[in-house]
Amino acid sequence: DKRCLIVDGVLNSFAPAGLTEYTIPNSVTEIGSQTFYNCSSLASVTIPNSVTTIGDWAFRDCSSLTSVTIPDSVIEIGSDAFSGCSSLPSVTIPNSVTEIGYSAFFGCSSLTSVTIPNSVTTLGTNPFEGCSKLTEFNGKFASADKRCLIVDGVLNSFAPAGLTEYTIPDSVTEIGGNAFEYCRSLTSVTIPNSVTKIEGHTFRNCSSLKSVYCKPTTPPQGGSYMFSDNATGRKIYVP
């Protein structure tokens, strides 16, 4: 169709002009890094069963994308693969996927829920940062209240929609980097006794955050910028 450059099965480049829908050829086994980056007119993409890897930044800033079909053949979704796809209302992650890279769905501000399949063994740093309409996580790693993804005690991601106050679950021992960043509606957060470490940028840009209740009697180890850009006069309450 003359729309792609394909090198040894890797979709290397794409010619988007005039297209709103596209079906990737069956000869493609890997969607390369940045292949569809900033193809802002694309509304629908179908990925064939031949594809096993969606590369870093593959669909970044495809801001009109409302539909994407990810087949059961895909094993890896790269870092920032769908970041900035702000019109994407839903995504089905198939049971074949074992790895989701960091910030994979960053800024997908139309997503409302996500199900993580049991096949996933590697979850990068906060792949759902900036998903402001996200109300719940389901499947693997989901907390009992469905608001968090918790991996081996590390709070990896948070679904903020509709919440102004939140108490972090007692099963959390570490709050991961960027986990609450850009949760602009939060005004109050309670950190449980179980937490021993807060990574960098964890509560950064929570611009309405006024009160943080830190329950551990031994202060958690803290990362850089963990509480920067909160509400004016924000207070941290300690034992």
PDB file of C-alpha atoms in Angstrom:
ATOM      1  CA  ASP A   1       0.000   0.000   0.000  1.00  0.00           C
ATOM      2  CA  LYS A   2       3.143   2.190  -0.066  1.00  0.00           C
ATOM      3  CA  ARG A   3       2.344   3.573   3.394  1.00  0.00           C
ATOM      4  CA  CYS A   4       5.137   1.826   5.326  1.00  0.00           C
ATOM      5  CA  LEU A   5       8.821   1.067   5.364  1.00  0.00           C
ATOM      6  CA  ILE A   6       9.317  -2.473   6.697  1.00  0.00           C
ATOM      7  CA  VAL A   7      12.829  -3.708   7.470  1.00  0.00           C
ATOM      8  CA  ASP A   8      13.227  -7.388   8.462  1.00  0.00           C
ATOM      9  CA  GLY A   9       9.678  -7.420   9.835  1.00  0.00           C
ATOM     10  CA  VAL A  10      10.045  -4.148  11.742  1.00  0.00           C
ATOM     11  CA  LEU A  11       7.635  -1.371  10.755  1.00  0.00           C
ATOM     12  CA  ASN A  12      10.154   1.451  10.561  1.00  0.00           C
ATOM     13  CA  SER A  13       8.250   4.435   9.133  1.00  0.00           C
ATOM     14  CA  PHE A  14       4.679   5.372   8.226  1.00  0.00           C
ATOM     15  CA  ALA A  15       3.165   7.855   5.759  1.00  0.00           C
ATOM     16  CA  PRO A  16      -0.021   9.143   7.451  1.00  0.00           C
ATOM     17  CA  ALA A  17      -1.329  11.876   5.138  1.00  0.00           C
ATOM     18  CA  GLY A  18      -5.035  11.585   4.373  1.00  0.00           C
ATOM     19  CA  LEU A  19      -5.651   8.539   6.600  1.00  0.00           C
ATOM     20  CA  THR A  20      -7.919   8.238   9.627  1.00  0.00           C
ATOM     21  CA  GLU A  21      -7.944   4.424   9.754  1.00  0.00           C
ATOM     22  CA  TYR A  22      -5.152   1.957   9.095  1.00  0.00           C
ATOM     23  CA  THR A  23      -4.600  -1.808   9.200  1.00  0.00           C
ATOM     24  CA  ILE A  24      -0.945  -2.711   9.641  1.00  0.00           C
ATOM     25  CA  PRO A  25       0.295  -5.296   7.082  1.00  0.00           C
ATOM     26  CA  ASN A  26       0.585  -8.965   8.108  1.00  0.00           C
ATOM     27  CA  SER A  27       4.285  -8.947   7.220  1.00  0.00           C
ATOM     28  CA  VAL A  28       5.030  -6.805  10.310  1.00  0.00           C
ATOM     29  CA  THR A  29       6.332  -8.579  13.440  1.00  0.00           C
ATOM     30  CA  GLU A  30       7.382  -5.480  15.374  1.00  0.00           C
ATOM     31  CA  ILE A  31       6.124  -1.902  15.426  1.00  0.00           C
ATOM     32  CA  GLY A  32       9.297   0.130  15.742  1.00  0.00           C
ATOM     33  CA  SER A  33      10.070   3.034  18.039  1.00  0.00           C
ATOM     34  CA  GLN A  34       8.174   6.258  17.185  1.00  0.00           C
ATOM     35  CA  THR A  35       6.654   4.721  14.036  1.00  0.00           C
ATOM     36  CA  PHE A  36       3.252   6.418  14.427  1.00  0.00           C
ATOM     37  CA  TYR A  37       4.471   9.243  16.662  1.00  0.00           C
ATOM     38  CA  ASN A  38       2.293  12.360  16.341  1.00  0.00           C
ATOM     39  CA  CYS A  39       0.032  10.883  13.636  1.00  0.00           C
ATOM     40  CA  SER A  40      -2.666  13.139  15.012  1.00  0.00           C
ATOM     41  CA  SER A  41      -5.298  12.360  12.345  1.00  0.00           C
ATOM     42  CA  LEU A  42      -5.401   8.593  12.960  1.00  0.00           C
ATOM     43  CA  ALA A  43      -8.592   7.512  14.707  1.00  0.00           C
ATOM     44  CA  SER A  44      -8.371   3.730  14.336  1.00  0.00           C
ATOM     45  CA  VAL A  45      -5.500   1.248  14.042  1.00  0.00           C
ATOM     46  CA  THR A  46      -5.688  -2.526  13.657  1.00  0.00           C
ATOM     47  CA  ILE A  47      -2.583  -4.500  14.604  1.00  0.00           C
ATOM     48  CA  PRO A  48      -2.284  -7.961  12.964  1.00  0.00           C
ATOM     49  CA  ASN A  49      -1.598 -11.272  14.732  1.00  0.00           C
ATOM     50  CA  SER A  50       1.926 -11.286  13.338  1.00  0.00           C
ATOM     51  CA  VAL A  51       3.050  -8.493  15.718  1.00  0.00           C
ATOM     52  CA  THR A  52       4.797  -9.453  18.981  1.00  0.00           C
ATOM     53  CA  THR A  53       6.259  -6.101  20.055  1.00  0.00           C
ATOM     54  CA  ILE A  54       4.889  -2.565  20.177  1.00  0.00           C
ATOM     55  CA  GLY A  55       7.958  -0.364  20.488  1.00  0.00           C
ATOM     56  CA  ASP A  56       8.712   2.677  22.637  1.00  0.00           C
ATOM     57  CA  TRP A  57       6.751   5.785  21.605  1.00  0.00           C
ATOM     58  CA  ALA A  58       5.116   3.739  18.822  1.00  0.00           C
ATOM     59  CA  PHE A  59       1.762   5.597  18.983  1.00  0.00           C
ATOM     60  CA  ARG A  60       2.771   8.538  21.150  1.00  0.00           C
ATOM     61  CA  ASP A  61       0.628  11.676  20.703  1.00  0.00           C
ATOM     62  CA  CYS A  62      -1.846  10.035  18.336  1.00  0.00           C
ATOM     63  CA  SER A  63      -4.349  12.410  19.894  1.00  0.00           C
ATOM     64  CA  SER A  64      -7.321  11.391  17.701  1.00  0.00           C
ATOM     65  CA  LEU A  65      -6.929   7.655  18.280  1.00  0.00           C
ATOM     66  CA  THR A  66     -10.226   6.259  19.590  1.00  0.00           C
ATOM     67  CA  SER A  67      -9.794   2.591  18.675  1.00  0.00           C
ATOM     68  CA  VAL A  68      -6.805   0.256  18.714  1.00  0.00           C
ATOM     69  CA  THR A  69      -6.889  -3.520  18.372  1.00  0.00           C
ATOM     70  CA  ILE A  70      -4.010  -5.279  20.161  1.00  0.00           C
ATOM     71  CA  PRO A  71      -3.912  -8.986  19.182  1.00  0.00           C
ATOM     72  CA  ASP A  72      -3.085 -11.996  21.362  1.00  0.00           C
ATOM     73  CA  SER A  73       0.316 -12.252  19.685  1.00  0.00           C
ATOM     74  CA  VAL A  74       1.709  -9.125  21.407  1.00  0.00           C
ATOM     75  CA  ILE A  75       4.156  -9.848  24.246  1.00  0.00           C
ATOM     76  CA  GLU A  76       5.604  -6.406  24.957  1.00  0.00           C
ATOM     77  CA  ILE A  77       4.106  -2.909  25.066  1.00  0.00           C
ATOM     78  CA  GLY A  78       6.996  -0.458  25.154  1.00  0.00           C
ATOM     79  CA  SER A  79       7.602   2.670  27.207  1.00  0.00           C
ATOM     80  CA  ASP A  80       5.365   5.616  26.221  1.00  0.00           C
ATOM     81  CA  ALA A  81       3.877   3.372  23.520  1.00  0.00           C
ATOM     82  CA  PHE A  82       0.438   5.025  23.760  1.00  0.00           C
ATOM     83  CA  SER A  83       1.264   8.115  25.813  1.00  0.00           C
ATOM     84  CA  GLY A  84      -0.633  11.218  24.775  1.00  0.00           C
ATOM     85  CA  CYS A  85      -3.442   9.222  23.127  1.00  0.00           C
ATOM     86  CA  SER A  86      -5.892  11.525  24.869  1.00  0.00           C
ATOM     87  CA  SER A  87      -9.003  10.398  22.932  1.00  0.00           C
ATOM     88  CA  LEU A  88      -8.595   6.662  23.607  1.00  0.00           C
ATOM     89  CA  PRO A  89     -11.620   5.637  25.752  1.00  0.00           C
ATOM     90  CA  SER A  90     -10.631   2.010  26.337  1.00  0.00           C
ATOM     91  CA  VAL A  91      -7.901  -0.502  25.662  1.00  0.00           C
ATOM     92  CA  THR A  92      -7.873  -4.281  25.896  1.00  0.00           C
ATOM     93  CA  ILE A  93      -4.521  -5.687  26.965  1.00  0.00           C
ATOM     94  CA  PRO A  94      -4.442  -9.327  25.809  1.00  0.00           C
ATOM     95  CA  ASN A  95      -3.373 -12.298  27.941  1.00  0.00           C
ATOM     96  CA  SER A  96      -0.221 -12.686  25.858  1.00  0.00           C
ATOM     97  CA  VAL A  97       1.395  -9.482  27.182  1.00  0.00           C
ATOM     98  CA  THR A  98       4.180 -10.042  29.722  1.00  0.00           C
ATOM     99  CA  GLU A  99       5.705  -6.548  29.864  1.00  0.00           C
ATOM    100  CA  ILE A 100       4.240  -3.040  29.970  1.00  0.00           C
ATOM    101  CA  GLY A 101       6.844  -0.279  29.852  1.00  0.00           C
ATOM    102  CA  TYR A 102       7.023   2.865  31.965  1.00  0.00           C
ATOM    103  CA  SER A 103       4.522   5.615  31.092  1.00  0.00           C
ATOM    104  CA  ALA A 104       3.045   3.292  28.441  1.00  0.00           C
ATOM    105  CA  PHE A 105      -0.367   5.013  28.655  1.00  0.00           C
ATOM    106  CA  PHE A 106       0.729   8.346  30.131  1.00  0.00           C
ATOM    107  CA  GLY A 107      -1.789  11.128  29.504  1.00  0.00           C
ATOM    108  CA  CYS A 108      -4.503   8.844  28.128  1.00  0.00           C
ATOM    109  CA  SER A 109      -7.016  11.164  29.725  1.00  0.00           C
ATOM    110  CA  SER A 110     -10.128   9.445  28.294  1.00  0.00           C
ATOM    111  CA  LEU A 111      -9.404   5.986  29.786  1.00  0.00           C
ATOM    112  CA  THR A 112     -11.886   5.062  32.517  1.00  0.00           C
ATOM    113  CA  SER A 113     -10.841   1.523  33.455  1.00  0.00           C
ATOM    114  CA  VAL A 114      -8.021  -0.914  32.733  1.00  0.00           C
ATOM    115  CA  THR A 115      -7.655  -4.666  33.240  1.00  0.00           C
ATOM    116  CA  ILE A 116      -4.141  -6.054  33.720  1.00  0.00           C
ATOM    117  CA  PRO A 117      -3.989  -9.706  32.558  1.00  0.00           C
ATOM    118  CA  ASN A 118      -2.341 -12.404  34.671  1.00  0.00           C
ATOM    119  CA  SER A 119       0.337 -12.841  31.997  1.00  0.00           C
ATOM    120  CA  VAL A 120       1.994  -9.514  32.913  1.00  0.00           C
ATOM    121  CA  THR A 121       5.177 -10.020  34.946  1.00  0.00           C
ATOM    122  CA  THR A 122       6.893  -6.656  34.387  1.00  0.00           C
ATOM    123  CA  LEU A 123       5.175  -3.326  34.957  1.00  0.00           C
ATOM    124  CA  GLY A 124       7.243  -0.197  34.373  1.00  0.00           C
ATOM    125  CA  THR A 125       7.064   2.921  36.520  1.00  0.00           C
ATOM    126  CA  ASN A 126       3.513   4.293  36.587  1.00  0.00           C
ATOM    127  CA  PRO A 127       2.314   3.363  33.101  1.00  0.00           C
ATOM    128  CA  PHE A 128      -1.009   5.157  33.748  1.00  0.00           C
ATOM    129  CA  GLU A 129       0.240   8.529  34.981  1.00  0.00           C
ATOM    130  CA  GLY A 130      -1.977  11.439  33.984  1.00  0.00           C
ATOM    131  CA  CYS A 131      -5.011   9.242  33.223  1.00  0.00           C
ATOM    132  CA  SER A 132      -7.343  11.684  34.964  1.00  0.00           C
ATOM    133  CA  LYS A 133     -10.627   9.859  34.199  1.00  0.00           C
ATOM    134  CA  LEU A 134      -9.393   6.470  35.403  1.00  0.00           C
ATOM    135  CA  THR A 135     -11.779   5.085  38.033  1.00  0.00           C
ATOM    136  CA  GLU A 136     -10.589   1.514  38.479  1.00  0.00           C
ATOM    137  CA  PHE A 137      -8.028  -1.192  37.825  1.00  0.00           C
ATOM    138  CA  ASN A 138      -9.011  -4.821  37.442  1.00  0.00           C
ATOM    139  CA  GLY A 139      -7.072  -8.046  37.174  1.00  0.00           C
ATOM    140  CA  LYS A 140      -3.509  -8.650  38.291  1.00  0.00           C
ATOM    141  CA  PHE A 141      -1.940  -6.241  40.820  1.00  0.00           C
ATOM    142  CA  ALA A 142      -5.276  -4.459  41.497  1.00  0.00           C
ATOM    143  CA  SER A 143      -5.912  -3.423  45.111  1.00  0.00           C
ATOM    144  CA  ALA A 144      -9.114  -4.449  46.903  1.00  0.00           C
ATOM    145  CA  ASP A 145     -10.663  -1.027  46.241  1.00  0.00           C
ATOM    146  CA  LYS A 146      -9.528  -1.175  42.576  1.00  0.00           C
ATOM    147  CA  ARG A 147      -7.846   2.215  42.863  1.00  0.00           C
ATOM    148  CA  CYS A 148      -4.223   1.037  42.804  1.00  0.00           C
ATOM    149  CA  LEU A 149      -1.838  -1.326  41.100  1.00  0.00           C
ATOM    150  CA  ILE A 150       0.452  -2.812  43.771  1.00  0.00           C
ATOM    151  CA  VAL A 151       3.471  -4.877  42.694  1.00  0.00           C
ATOM    152  CA  ASP A 152       5.386  -6.666  45.474  1.00  0.00           C
ATOM    153  CA  GLY A 153       4.324  -4.006  47.976  1.00  0.00           C
ATOM    154  CA  VAL A 154       5.098  -1.068  45.654  1.00  0.00           C
ATOM    155  CA  LEU A 155       2.166   1.208  44.763  1.00  0.00           C
ATOM    156  CA  ASN A 156       2.795   1.525  41.039  1.00  0.00           C
ATOM    157  CA  SER A 157      -0.268   3.362  39.685  1.00  0.00           C
ATOM    158  CA  PHE A 158      -3.364   5.156  40.982  1.00  0.00           C
ATOM    159  CA  ALA A 159      -6.834   5.722  39.488  1.00  0.00           C
ATOM    160  CA  PRO A 160      -7.826   9.221  40.673  1.00  0.00           C
ATOM    161  CA  ALA A 161     -11.167  10.040  39.048  1.00  0.00           C
ATOM    162  CA  GLY A 162     -13.849  11.258  41.448  1.00  0.00           C
ATOM    163  CA  LEU A 163     -11.649  11.234  44.559  1.00  0.00           C
ATOM    164  CA  THR A 164     -10.619  14.177  46.728  1.00  0.00           C
ATOM    165  CA  GLU A 165      -9.365  12.118  49.693  1.00  0.00           C
ATOM    166  CA  TYR A 166      -7.537   8.800  49.718  1.00  0.00           C
ATOM    167  CA  THR A 167      -6.094   6.408  52.288  1.00  0.00           C
ATOM    168  CA  ILE A 168      -3.344   4.235  50.839  1.00  0.00           C
ATOM    169  CA  PRO A 169      -3.849   0.489  51.528  1.00  0.00           C
ATOM    170  CA  ASP A 170      -1.961  -1.152  54.408  1.00  0.00           C
ATOM    171  CA  SER A 171      -0.422  -3.661  51.993  1.00  0.00           C
ATOM    172  CA  VAL A 172       1.789  -0.909  50.526  1.00  0.00           C
ATOM    173  CA  THR A 173       5.410  -0.740  51.741  1.00  0.00           C
ATOM    174  CA  GLU A 174       6.689   1.665  49.083  1.00  0.00           C
ATOM    175  CA  ILE A 175       4.971   4.408  47.086  1.00  0.00           C
ATOM    176  CA  GLY A 176       6.485   4.304  43.617  1.00  0.00           C
ATOM    177  CA  GLY A 177       7.843   7.193  41.588  1.00  0.00           C
ATOM    178  CA  ASN A 178       5.189   9.423  39.950  1.00  0.00           C
ATOM    179  CA  ALA A 179       2.429   7.222  41.405  1.00  0.00           C
ATOM    180  CA  PHE A 180       0.164  10.193  42.275  1.00  0.00           C
ATOM    181  CA  GLU A 181       1.687  12.835  40.001  1.00  0.00           C
ATOM    182  CA  TYR A 182      -0.902  15.069  38.288  1.00  0.00           C
ATOM    183  CA  CYS A 183      -3.722  13.863  40.570  1.00  0.00           C
ATOM    184  CA  ARG A 184      -4.991  17.437  40.705  1.00  0.00           C
ATOM    185  CA  SER A 185      -8.308  16.709  42.463  1.00  0.00           C
ATOM    186  CA  LEU A 186      -6.751  15.158  45.595  1.00  0.00           C
ATOM    187  CA  THR A 187      -6.920  17.383  48.671  1.00  0.00           C
ATOM    188  CA  SER A 188      -5.958  14.834  51.346  1.00  0.00           C
ATOM    189  CA  VAL A 189      -3.828  11.669  51.455  1.00  0.00           C
ATOM    190  CA  THR A 190      -3.169   9.296  54.355  1.00  0.00           C
ATOM    191  CA  ILE A 191       0.045   7.250  54.296  1.00  0.00           C
ATOM    192  CA  PRO A 192      -0.217   4.042  56.400  1.00  0.00           C
ATOM    193  CA  ASN A 193       2.247   2.656  58.961  1.00  0.00           C
ATOM    194  CA  SER A 194       3.423   0.026  56.488  1.00  0.00           C
ATOM    195  CA  VAL A 195       5.163   2.538  54.186  1.00  0.00           C
ATOM    196  CA  THR A 196       8.956   2.757  54.543  1.00  0.00           C
ATOM    197  CA  LYS A 197       9.833   4.557  51.303  1.00  0.00           C
ATOM    198  CA  ILE A 198       8.388   7.266  49.059  1.00  0.00           C
ATOM    199  CA  GLU A 199      10.022   7.554  45.641  1.00  0.00           C
ATOM    200  CA  GLY A 200      10.746  10.766  43.748  1.00  0.00           C
ATOM    201  CA  HIS A 201       7.967  12.836  42.151  1.00  0.00           C
ATOM    202  CA  THR A 202       5.348  10.695  43.918  1.00  0.00           C
ATOM    203  CA  PHE A 203       2.926  13.530  44.790  1.00  0.00           C
ATOM    204  CA  ARG A 204       4.359  16.144  42.436  1.00  0.00           C
ATOM    205  CA  ASN A 205       1.869  18.437  40.688  1.00  0.00           C
ATOM    206  CA  CYS A 206      -0.971  17.429  43.015  1.00  0.00           C
ATOM    207  CA  SER A 207      -1.958  21.091  42.933  1.00  0.00           C
ATOM    208  CA  SER A 208      -4.970  20.757  45.276  1.00  0.00           C
ATOM    209  CA  LEU A 209      -3.206  18.619  47.903  1.00  0.00           C
ATOM    210  CA  LYS A 210      -3.497  20.445  51.248  1.00  0.00           C
ATOM    211  CA  SER A 211      -3.132  17.710  53.876  1.00  0.00           C
ATOM    212  CA  VAL A 212      -0.847  14.666  54.083  1.00  0.00           C
ATOM    213  CA  TYR A 213      -1.265  12.384  57.108  1.00  0.00           C
ATOM    214  CA  CYS A 214       1.898  10.328  57.555  1.00  0.00           C
ATOM    215  CA  LYS A 215       1.255   7.514  60.069  1.00  0.00           C
ATOM    216  CA  PRO A 216       4.697   5.794  60.340  1.00  0.00           C
ATOM    217  CA  THR A 217       6.571   6.733  63.522  1.00  0.00           C
ATOM    218  CA  THR A 218       9.817   6.242  61.624  1.00  0.00           C
ATOM    219  CA  PRO A 219       9.778   8.696  58.704  1.00  0.00           C
ATOM    220  CA  PRO A 220       9.796   6.939  55.310  1.00  0.00           C
ATOM    221  CA  GLN A 221      12.858   7.377  53.148  1.00  0.00           C
ATOM    222  CA  GLY A 222      11.988  10.096  50.623  1.00  0.00           C
ATOM    223  CA  GLY A 223      12.891  10.825  47.019  1.00  0.00           C
ATOM    224  CA  SER A 224      13.432  14.136  45.242  1.00  0.00           C
ATOM    225  CA  TYR A 225      10.459  16.411  44.505  1.00  0.00           C
ATOM    226  CA  MET A 226       8.079  13.963  46.174  1.00  0.00           C
ATOM    227  CA  PHE A 227       5.749  16.755  47.405  1.00  0.00           C
ATOM    228  CA  SER A 228       6.586  19.623  45.035  1.00  0.00           C
ATOM    229  CA  ASP A 229       3.877  21.800  43.453  1.00  0.00           C
ATOM    230  CA  ASN A 230       1.165  20.979  45.987  1.00  0.00           C
ATOM    231  CA  ALA A 231      -1.448  23.514  47.177  1.00  0.00           C
ATOM    232  CA  THR A 232      -0.167  26.659  48.860  1.00  0.00           C
ATOM    233  CA  GLY A 233       0.245  26.030  52.596  1.00  0.00           C
ATOM    234  CA  ARG A 234       0.131  22.260  52.283  1.00  0.00           C
ATOM    235  CA  LYS A 235       0.809  20.551  55.638  1.00  0.00           C
ATOM    236  CA  ILE A 236       2.288  17.160  56.466  1.00  0.00           C
ATOM    237  CA  TYR A 237       1.010  15.740  59.750  1.00  0.00           C
ATOM    238  CA  VAL A 238       3.305  13.313  61.582  1.00  0.00           C
ATOM    239  CA  PRO A 239       3.016  11.310  64.848  1.00  0.00           C
TER     240      PRO A 239
END
